[in-house]
mmCIF file of C-alpha atoms in Angstrom:
data_model
loop_
_atom_site.group_PDB
_atom_site.id
_atom_site.type_symbol
_atom_site.label_atom_id
_atom_site.label_comp_id
_atom_site.label_asym_id
_atom_site.label_seq_id
_atom_site.Cartn_x
_atom_site.Cartn_y
_atom_site.Cartn_z
ATOM 1 C CA UNK A 912 -0.279 -0.028 0.048
ATOM 2 C CA UNK A 913 1.153 3.455 -1.008
ATOM 3 C CA UNK A 914 2.188 4.977 2.303
ATOM 4 C CA UNK A 915 1.154 8.962 1.457
ATOM 5 C CA UNK A 916 -2.664 7.282 0.528
ATOM 6 C CA UNK A 917 -5.400 8.439 2.578
ATOM 7 C CA UNK A 918 -8.083 7.139 5.623
ATOM 8 C CA UNK A 919 -11.679 7.364 6.081
ATOM 9 C CA UNK A 920 -13.118 7.087 9.447
ATOM 10 C CA UNK A 921 -16.901 6.116 10.076
ATOM 11 C CA UNK A 922 -17.849 7.829 12.556
ATOM 12 C CA UNK A 923 -20.865 7.446 14.752
ATOM 13 C CA UNK A 924 -22.507 10.481 15.800
ATOM 14 C CA UNK A 925 -25.163 11.063 18.917
ATOM 15 C CA UNK A 926 -29.454 9.952 18.241
ATOM 16 C CA UNK A 927 -30.033 12.443 20.803
ATOM 17 C CA UNK A 928 -27.677 13.286 24.156
ATOM 18 C CA UNK A 929 -24.335 14.827 23.615
ATOM 19 C CA UNK A 930 -22.708 13.003 25.988
ATOM 20 C CA UNK A 931 -22.833 10.128 24.301
ATOM 21 C CA UNK A 932 -20.252 11.208 21.441
ATOM 22 C CA UNK A 933 -16.878 9.387 22.722
ATOM 23 C CA UNK A 934 -14.037 11.361 22.921
ATOM 24 C CA UNK A 935 -12.561 9.432 20.193
ATOM 25 C CA UNK A 936 -15.259 10.291 17.968
ATOM 26 C CA UNK A 937 -14.898 13.896 18.957
ATOM 27 C CA UNK A 938 -10.950 13.702 18.494
ATOM 28 C CA UNK A 939 -11.348 12.308 15.028
ATOM 29 C CA UNK A 940 -13.014 14.911 14.481
ATOM 30 C CA UNK A 941 -10.728 17.142 15.546
ATOM 31 C CA UNK A 942 -8.067 15.470 13.514
ATOM 32 C CA UNK A 943 -10.167 15.023 9.658
ATOM 33 C CA UNK A 944 -8.428 17.160 7.104
ATOM 34 C CA UNK A 945 -12.776 17.668 5.593
ATOM 35 C CA UNK A 946 -15.405 16.244 6.664
ATOM 36 C CA UNK A 947 -18.278 14.368 4.880
ATOM 37 C CA UNK A 948 -22.235 14.872 6.125
ATOM 38 C CA UNK A 949 -24.892 14.127 5.059
ATOM 39 C CA UNK A 950 -26.385 18.335 6.565
ATOM 40 C CA UNK A 951 -23.932 19.587 6.403
ATOM 41 C CA UNK A 952 -26.008 22.528 9.373
ATOM 42 C CA UNK A 953 -26.750 19.483 11.003
ATOM 43 C CA UNK A 954 -22.688 18.501 11.393
ATOM 44 C CA UNK A 955 -21.876 22.126 12.252
ATOM 45 C CA UNK A 956 -24.027 22.473 14.602
ATOM 46 C CA UNK A 957 -22.926 19.629 16.445
ATOM 47 C CA UNK A 958 -19.194 20.761 15.558
ATOM 48 C CA UNK A 959 -19.871 24.224 17.322
ATOM 49 C CA UNK A 960 -21.200 22.807 20.481
ATOM 50 C CA UNK A 961 -17.832 20.725 20.762
ATOM 51 C CA UNK A 962 -15.752 23.982 20.090
ATOM 52 C CA UNK A 963 -14.589 22.886 16.114
ATOM 53 C CA UNK A 964 -14.098 23.832 13.090
ATOM 54 C CA UNK A 965 -13.971 22.121 10.516
ATOM 55 C CA UNK A 966 -14.419 22.466 6.660
ATOM 56 C CA UNK A 967 -17.092 20.171 5.356
ATOM 57 C CA UNK A 968 -18.604 18.664 1.952
ATOM 58 C CA UNK A 969 -22.411 17.370 1.752
ATOM 59 C CA UNK A 970 -22.792 14.071 0.824
ATOM 60 C CA UNK A 971 -26.705 12.247 1.339
ATOM 61 C CA UNK A 972 -28.870 10.204 -0.342
ATOM 62 C CA UNK A 973 -29.139 11.955 -3.492
ATOM 63 C CA UNK A 974 -25.242 12.838 -4.647
ATOM 64 C CA UNK A 975 -23.273 11.101 -2.943
ATOM 65 C CA UNK A 976 -22.122 8.924 -7.108
ATOM 66 C CA UNK A 977 -21.723 12.464 -8.416
ATOM 67 C CA UNK A 978 -19.188 12.971 -4.679
ATOM 68 C CA UNK A 979 -17.216 10.355 -4.416
ATOM 69 C CA UNK A 980 -14.849 11.164 -7.429
ATOM 70 C CA UNK A 981 -13.574 14.029 -5.738
ATOM 71 C CA UNK A 982 -13.335 11.764 -2.483
ATOM 72 C CA UNK A 983 -11.307 9.206 -4.197
ATOM 73 C CA UNK A 984 -8.811 12.300 -5.337
ATOM 74 C CA UNK A 985 -8.732 13.958 -1.503
ATOM 75 C CA UNK A 986 -7.369 9.932 -0.341
ATOM 76 C CA UNK A 987 -5.594 9.465 -3.060
ATOM 77 C CA UNK A 988 -3.891 12.777 -3.108
ATOM 78 C CA UNK A 989 -3.901 11.999 1.843
ATOM 79 C CA UNK A 990 -6.261 13.071 3.232
ATOM 80 C CA UNK A 991 -7.566 12.097 6.189
ATOM 81 C CA UNK A 992 -11.993 11.780 5.755
ATOM 82 C CA UNK A 993 -14.496 11.611 8.288
ATOM 83 C CA UNK A 994 -17.918 10.078 7.215
ATOM 84 C CA UNK A 995 -21.191 10.669 9.739
ATOM 85 C CA UNK A 996 -24.313 10.698 9.256
ATOM 86 C CA UNK A 997 -26.945 12.754 11.050
ATOM 87 C CA UNK A 998 -27.367 10.775 13.554
ATOM 88 C CA UNK A 999 -26.493 7.737 14.805
ATOM 89 C CA UNK A 1000 -23.943 5.987 12.343
ATOM 90 C CA UNK A 1001 -23.552 6.098 9.288
ATOM 91 C CA UNK A 1002 -24.375 3.105 6.106
ATOM 92 C CA UNK A 1003 -28.043 2.209 8.617
ATOM 93 C CA UNK A 1004 -29.686 3.361 6.722
ATOM 94 C CA UNK A 1005 -28.690 6.065 6.016
ATOM 95 C CA UNK A 1006 -25.497 7.018 3.315
ATOM 96 C CA UNK A 1007 -22.064 6.143 3.055
ATOM 97 C CA UNK A 1008 -21.766 2.422 2.101
ATOM 98 C CA UNK A 1009 -20.582 3.256 -1.960
ATOM 99 C CA UNK A 1010 -18.190 6.306 -0.416
ATOM 100 C CA UNK A 1011 -16.905 2.539 1.679
ATOM 101 C CA UNK A 1012 -16.811 -0.354 -0.243
ATOM 102 C CA UNK A 1013 -14.678 1.892 -3.216
ATOM 103 C CA UNK A 1014 -12.098 3.623 -0.952
ATOM 104 C CA UNK A 1015 -11.469 -0.370 1.013
ATOM 105 C CA UNK A 1016 -11.578 -1.221 -2.761
ATOM 106 C CA UNK A 1017 -8.125 0.363 -3.605
ATOM 107 C CA UNK A 1018 -6.172 -0.405 -0.047
ATOM 108 C CA UNK A 1019 -7.294 2.386 1.599
ATOM 109 C CA UNK A 1020 -7.904 2.318 5.796
ATOM 110 C CA UNK A 1021 -11.190 2.977 6.357
ATOM 111 C CA UNK A 1022 -12.021 2.225 9.888
ATOM 112 C CA UNK A 1023 -14.565 2.669 12.422
ATOM 113 C CA UNK A 1024 -15.171 4.807 15.767
ATOM 114 C CA UNK A 1025 -18.552 2.759 16.426
ATOM 115 C CA UNK A 1026 -21.340 3.831 19.211
ATOM 116 C CA UNK A 1027 -24.789 5.585 19.090
ATOM 117 C CA UNK A 1028 -26.971 4.038 17.308
ATOM 118 C CA UNK A 1029 -31.276 3.715 17.742
ATOM 119 C CA UNK A 1030 -31.160 -0.031 16.495
ATOM 120 C CA UNK A 1031 -28.864 -0.876 19.115
ATOM 121 C CA UNK A 1032 -30.639 1.513 21.760
ATOM 122 C CA UNK A 1033 -34.418 0.139 21.188
ATOM 123 C CA UNK A 1034 -33.090 -3.098 21.392
ATOM 124 C CA UNK A 1035 -31.583 -3.265 24.767
ATOM 125 C CA UNK A 1036 -34.267 -1.546 26.628
ATOM 126 C CA UNK A 1037 -37.530 -3.254 23.618
ATOM 127 C CA UNK A 1038 -37.481 -5.808 26.099
ATOM 128 C CA UNK A 1039 -37.545 -8.535 23.205
ATOM 129 C CA UNK A 1040 -35.312 -11.418 22.692
ATOM 130 C CA UNK A 1041 -32.082 -10.219 20.860
ATOM 131 C CA UNK A 1042 -30.296 -12.986 20.351
ATOM 132 C CA UNK A 1043 -31.656 -12.832 17.207
ATOM 133 C CA UNK A 1044 -32.320 -10.295 14.941
ATOM 134 C CA UNK A 1045 -33.256 -8.352 11.480
ATOM 135 C CA UNK A 1046 -32.631 -4.443 11.044
ATOM 136 C CA UNK A 1047 -35.070 -3.887 7.956
ATOM 137 C CA UNK A 1048 -35.150 -0.061 8.228
ATOM 138 C CA UNK A 1049 -37.570 1.583 7.494
ATOM 139 C CA UNK A 1050 -40.724 0.266 5.754
ATOM 140 C CA UNK A 1051 -42.206 1.439 1.975
ATOM 141 C CA UNK A 1052 -44.557 4.098 2.235
ATOM 142 C CA UNK A 1053 -47.002 2.801 -0.329
ATOM 143 C CA UNK A 1054 -50.467 0.970 1.528
ATOM 144 C CA UNK A 1055 -50.212 -1.446 -1.099
ATOM 145 C CA UNK A 1056 -45.829 -2.260 -1.495
ATOM 146 C CA UNK A 1057 -46.254 -1.913 2.971
ATOM 147 C CA UNK A 1058 -48.343 -5.080 3.610
ATOM 148 C CA UNK A 1059 -46.718 -6.239 0.298
ATOM 149 C CA UNK A 1060 -43.244 -6.835 2.480
ATOM 150 C CA UNK A 1061 -45.103 -6.805 5.381
ATOM 151 C CA UNK A 1062 -46.550 -10.204 4.452
ATOM 152 C CA UNK A 1063 -43.209 -11.484 3.693
ATOM 153 C CA UNK A 1064 -42.119 -11.141 6.863
ATOM 154 C CA UNK A 1065 -44.369 -12.613 9.396
ATOM 155 C CA UNK A 1066 -43.366 -15.764 9.160
ATOM 156 C CA UNK A 1067 -39.341 -14.088 10.216
ATOM 157 C CA UNK A 1068 -38.430 -16.043 13.426
ATOM 158 C CA UNK A 1069 -35.557 -12.529 14.700
ATOM 159 C CA UNK A 1070 -36.573 -9.830 16.378
ATOM 160 C CA UNK A 1071 -36.820 -7.785 13.620
ATOM 161 C CA UNK A 1072 -35.960 -3.468 13.901
ATOM 162 C CA UNK A 1073 -38.432 -0.946 12.178
ATOM 163 C CA UNK A 1074 -37.280 3.389 11.492
ATOM 164 C CA UNK A 1075 -40.523 4.307 10.967
ATOM 165 C CA UNK A 1076 -42.520 7.779 10.609
ATOM 166 C CA UNK A 1077 -44.154 9.430 12.964
ATOM 167 C CA UNK A 1078 -47.009 11.015 10.513
ATOM 168 C CA UNK A 1079 -47.064 6.770 9.594
ATOM 169 C CA UNK A 1080 -46.906 5.180 12.855
ATOM 170 C CA UNK A 1081 -50.745 4.230 13.364
ATOM 171 C CA UNK A 1082 -51.378 2.646 10.495
ATOM 172 C CA UNK A 1083 -47.307 0.889 10.440
ATOM 173 C CA UNK A 1084 -49.034 -0.359 13.355
ATOM 174 C CA UNK A 1085 -51.916 -1.539 12.358
ATOM 175 C CA UNK A 1086 -50.788 -2.706 8.745
ATOM 176 C CA UNK A 1087 -48.062 -4.700 11.452
ATOM 177 C CA UNK A 1088 -51.188 -6.188 13.519
ATOM 178 C CA UNK A 1089 -52.893 -7.587 9.986
ATOM 179 C CA UNK A 1090 -49.560 -8.350 9.154
ATOM 180 C CA UNK A 1091 -48.178 -10.818 12.196
ATOM 181 C CA UNK A 1092 -51.264 -11.142 14.306
ATOM 182 C CA UNK A 1093 -52.937 -8.671 16.621
ATOM 183 C CA UNK A 1094 -50.810 -10.567 19.215
ATOM 184 C CA UNK A 1095 -47.079 -9.868 18.320
ATOM 185 C CA UNK A 1096 -45.423 -8.371 21.069
ATOM 186 C CA UNK A 1097 -43.595 -4.578 20.338
ATOM 187 C CA UNK A 1098 -42.189 -2.223 21.386
ATOM 188 C CA UNK A 1099 -42.123 1.462 20.168
ATOM 189 C CA UNK A 1100 -39.336 3.370 21.229
ATOM 190 C CA UNK A 1101 -39.588 7.024 20.499
ATOM 191 C CA UNK A 1102 -37.015 9.743 21.002
ATOM 192 C CA UNK A 1103 -33.994 7.846 22.153
ATOM 193 C CA UNK A 1104 -31.329 9.567 24.726
ATOM 194 C CA UNK A 1105 -33.202 11.965 24.165
ATOM 195 C CA UNK A 1106 -35.566 14.558 27.666
ATOM 196 C CA UNK A 1107 -38.672 13.027 26.453
ATOM 197 C CA UNK A 1108 -37.239 9.696 25.523
ATOM 198 C CA UNK A 1109 -40.571 6.914 26.196
ATOM 199 C CA UNK A 1110 -40.666 3.295 25.458
ATOM 200 C CA UNK A 1111 -44.363 2.305 24.699
ATOM 201 C CA UNK A 1112 -44.422 -1.970 24.810
ATOM 202 C CA UNK A 1113 -47.491 -4.336 24.300
ATOM 203 C CA UNK A 1114 -48.518 -6.431 21.682
ATOM 204 C CA UNK A 1115 -49.501 -4.697 18.425
ATOM 205 C CA UNK A 1116 -53.547 -4.796 18.231
ATOM 206 C CA UNK A 1117 -52.529 -2.698 21.845
ATOM 207 C CA UNK A 1118 -49.905 -0.234 20.702
ATOM 208 C CA UNK A 1119 -51.631 0.607 17.468
ATOM 209 C CA UNK A 1120 -54.618 1.422 20.105
ATOM 210 C CA UNK A 1121 -52.287 3.025 21.680
ATOM 211 C CA UNK A 1122 -51.225 4.992 18.688
ATOM 212 C CA UNK A 1123 -54.809 6.209 18.569
ATOM 213 C CA UNK A 1124 -55.133 7.526 21.639
ATOM 214 C CA UNK A 1125 -52.354 8.875 22.302
ATOM 215 C CA UNK A 1126 -51.196 12.649 21.055
ATOM 216 C CA UNK A 1127 -47.332 11.689 21.617
ATOM 217 C CA UNK A 1128 -47.297 8.721 20.343
ATOM 218 C CA UNK A 1129 -46.558 10.278 16.707
ATOM 219 C CA UNK A 1130 -43.723 13.148 17.625
ATOM 220 C CA UNK A 1131 -39.655 12.897 17.380
ATOM 221 C CA UNK A 1132 -38.309 9.584 16.293
ATOM 222 C CA UNK A 1133 -39.009 6.192 16.279
ATOM 223 C CA UNK A 1134 -38.160 3.072 15.971
ATOM 224 C CA UNK A 1135 -40.409 -0.041 16.707
ATOM 225 C CA UNK A 1136 -39.526 -2.983 18.000
ATOM 226 C CA UNK A 1137 -41.479 -6.599 16.952
ATOM 227 C CA UNK A 1138 -40.624 -9.956 18.452
ATOM 228 C CA UNK A 1139 -40.184 -13.375 15.662
ATOM 229 C CA UNK A 1140 -42.643 -15.249 14.710
ATOM 230 C CA UNK A 1141 -42.863 -18.461 16.539
ATOM 231 C CA UNK A 1142 -41.783 -22.157 14.711
ATOM 232 C CA UNK A 1143 -43.651 -23.436 11.674
ATOM 233 C CA UNK A 1144 -46.304 -26.191 13.310
ATOM 234 C CA UNK A 1145 -44.773 -29.097 12.287
ATOM 235 C CA UNK A 1146 -46.318 -31.536 9.872
ATOM 236 C CA UNK A 1147 -48.114 -35.176 10.738
ATOM 237 C CA UNK A 1148 -47.759 -36.230 7.480
ATOM 238 C CA UNK A 1149 -48.961 -39.381 8.823
ATOM 239 C CA UNK A 1150 -52.144 -37.663 7.977
ATOM 240 C CA UNK A 1151 -51.296 -37.346 5.218
ATOM 241 C CA UNK A 1152 -51.675 -39.530 2.114
ATOM 242 C CA UNK A 1153 -50.326 -39.946 -0.995
ATOM 243 C CA UNK A 1154 -53.268 -39.151 -2.662
ATOM 244 C CA UNK A 1155 -54.331 -36.313 -1.075
ATOM 245 C CA UNK A 1156 -50.808 -34.738 -1.470
ATOM 246 C CA UNK A 1157 -50.636 -35.573 -5.144
ATOM 247 C CA UNK A 1158 -54.660 -34.079 -5.505
ATOM 248 C CA UNK A 1159 -53.311 -30.339 -3.966
ATOM 249 C CA UNK A 1160 -49.635 -30.686 -6.281
ATOM 250 C CA UNK A 1161 -50.769 -31.790 -9.655
ATOM 251 C CA UNK A 1162 -52.279 -28.836 -11.027
ATOM 252 C CA UNK A 1163 -48.925 -27.129 -10.488
ATOM 253 C CA UNK A 1164 -46.405 -29.421 -10.667
ATOM 254 C CA UNK A 1165 -45.236 -31.853 -13.543
ATOM 255 C CA UNK A 1166 -46.369 -35.306 -12.155
ATOM 256 C CA UNK A 1167 -42.613 -36.319 -11.971
ATOM 257 C CA UNK A 1168 -41.736 -33.447 -9.386
ATOM 258 C CA UNK A 1169 -45.399 -33.558 -7.768
ATOM 259 C CA UNK A 1170 -44.897 -37.050 -7.051
ATOM 260 C CA UNK A 1171 -41.197 -36.301 -5.157
ATOM 261 C CA UNK A 1172 -42.493 -34.210 -3.560
ATOM 262 C CA UNK A 1173 -45.150 -36.252 -1.516
ATOM 263 C CA UNK A 1174 -43.080 -38.460 -1.700
ATOM 264 C CA UNK A 1175 -40.763 -36.907 0.892
ATOM 265 C CA UNK A 1176 -44.354 -35.737 2.745
ATOM 266 C CA UNK A 1177 -46.123 -38.519 2.922
ATOM 267 C CA UNK A 1178 -43.061 -41.103 3.391
ATOM 268 C CA UNK A 1179 -43.934 -43.338 0.129
ATOM 269 C CA UNK A 1180 -41.607 -44.258 -2.487
ATOM 270 C CA UNK A 1181 -40.632 -42.270 -4.750
ATOM 271 C CA UNK A 1182 -41.652 -44.734 -7.551
ATOM 272 C CA UNK A 1183 -45.313 -46.090 -6.217
ATOM 273 C CA UNK A 1184 -45.465 -41.686 -5.770
ATOM 274 C CA UNK A 1185 -44.461 -41.445 -9.254
ATOM 275 C CA UNK A 1186 -46.993 -44.141 -10.696
ATOM 276 C CA UNK A 1187 -49.883 -42.740 -8.714
ATOM 277 C CA UNK A 1188 -48.967 -38.802 -9.881
ATOM 278 C CA UNK A 1189 -49.667 -40.785 -13.498
ATOM 279 C CA UNK A 1190 -52.715 -42.208 -12.416
ATOM 280 C CA UNK A 1191 -54.531 -39.271 -11.274
ATOM 281 C CA UNK A 1192 -52.535 -37.224 -13.538
ATOM 282 C CA UNK A 1193 -53.967 -39.247 -16.508
ATOM 283 C CA UNK A 1194 -57.334 -39.516 -14.574
ATOM 284 C CA UNK A 1195 -57.475 -35.694 -13.959
ATOM 285 C CA UNK A 1196 -56.778 -35.015 -18.973
ATOM 286 C CA UNK A 1197 -53.225 -33.898 -17.801
#
């Protein structure tokens, strides 16, 4: 690696409470020759609060592709650049992925300066399982697309974490209750680490009702944590007859494929299943 290549620091910044900024993060910001920020005004306010003044350049979802070449040129010349989002950890529902991929792809150094994240903060206090979880980001804003996505996630057994806009939280909880089941447990965390931090816990149906009645529910930044689905009920293969399985499968599958699936479900021999599939297919004119 060439000695004069630069260095990109991916820095987590507070999601609310400024006391959560680590000393290392402050040092990295202070030593950066340039800070790539999602919103330069917001990051500028943070720097002013910290007593720092550093050059800023915007890097957000609408200009990341165009901005990368400029930043890469500076990094190749040896610059130390910091990457920050509006709040929390960059790249987690925030811009920066393409830049990190380009920088690492050219063999330059990328360092993580970890810290605040609404995802881990919400998980830590939701009171739901955390051994395995899935971060889903924001659900689609359009009703049909949101419901379709929730339908795809209904059988996910891991705890799921979502971000949601305040004006959509009530509708989203209603849709989650319909897709996941009214009794599925969840937690809604709003304004994490801020003065009015509030965590609502209950079933999805209960939370949907609270969202309709509590005027504070839809205020501020919102993170939703939903427990995963329970294990799928075991299929009692003893109760599935070969003919019943084949009759259900043949309209959708070729006889050979239907026979293979039916044999697995019933324990029948594959040759016997195939022979019976041909008989049934012939009888129904297939």
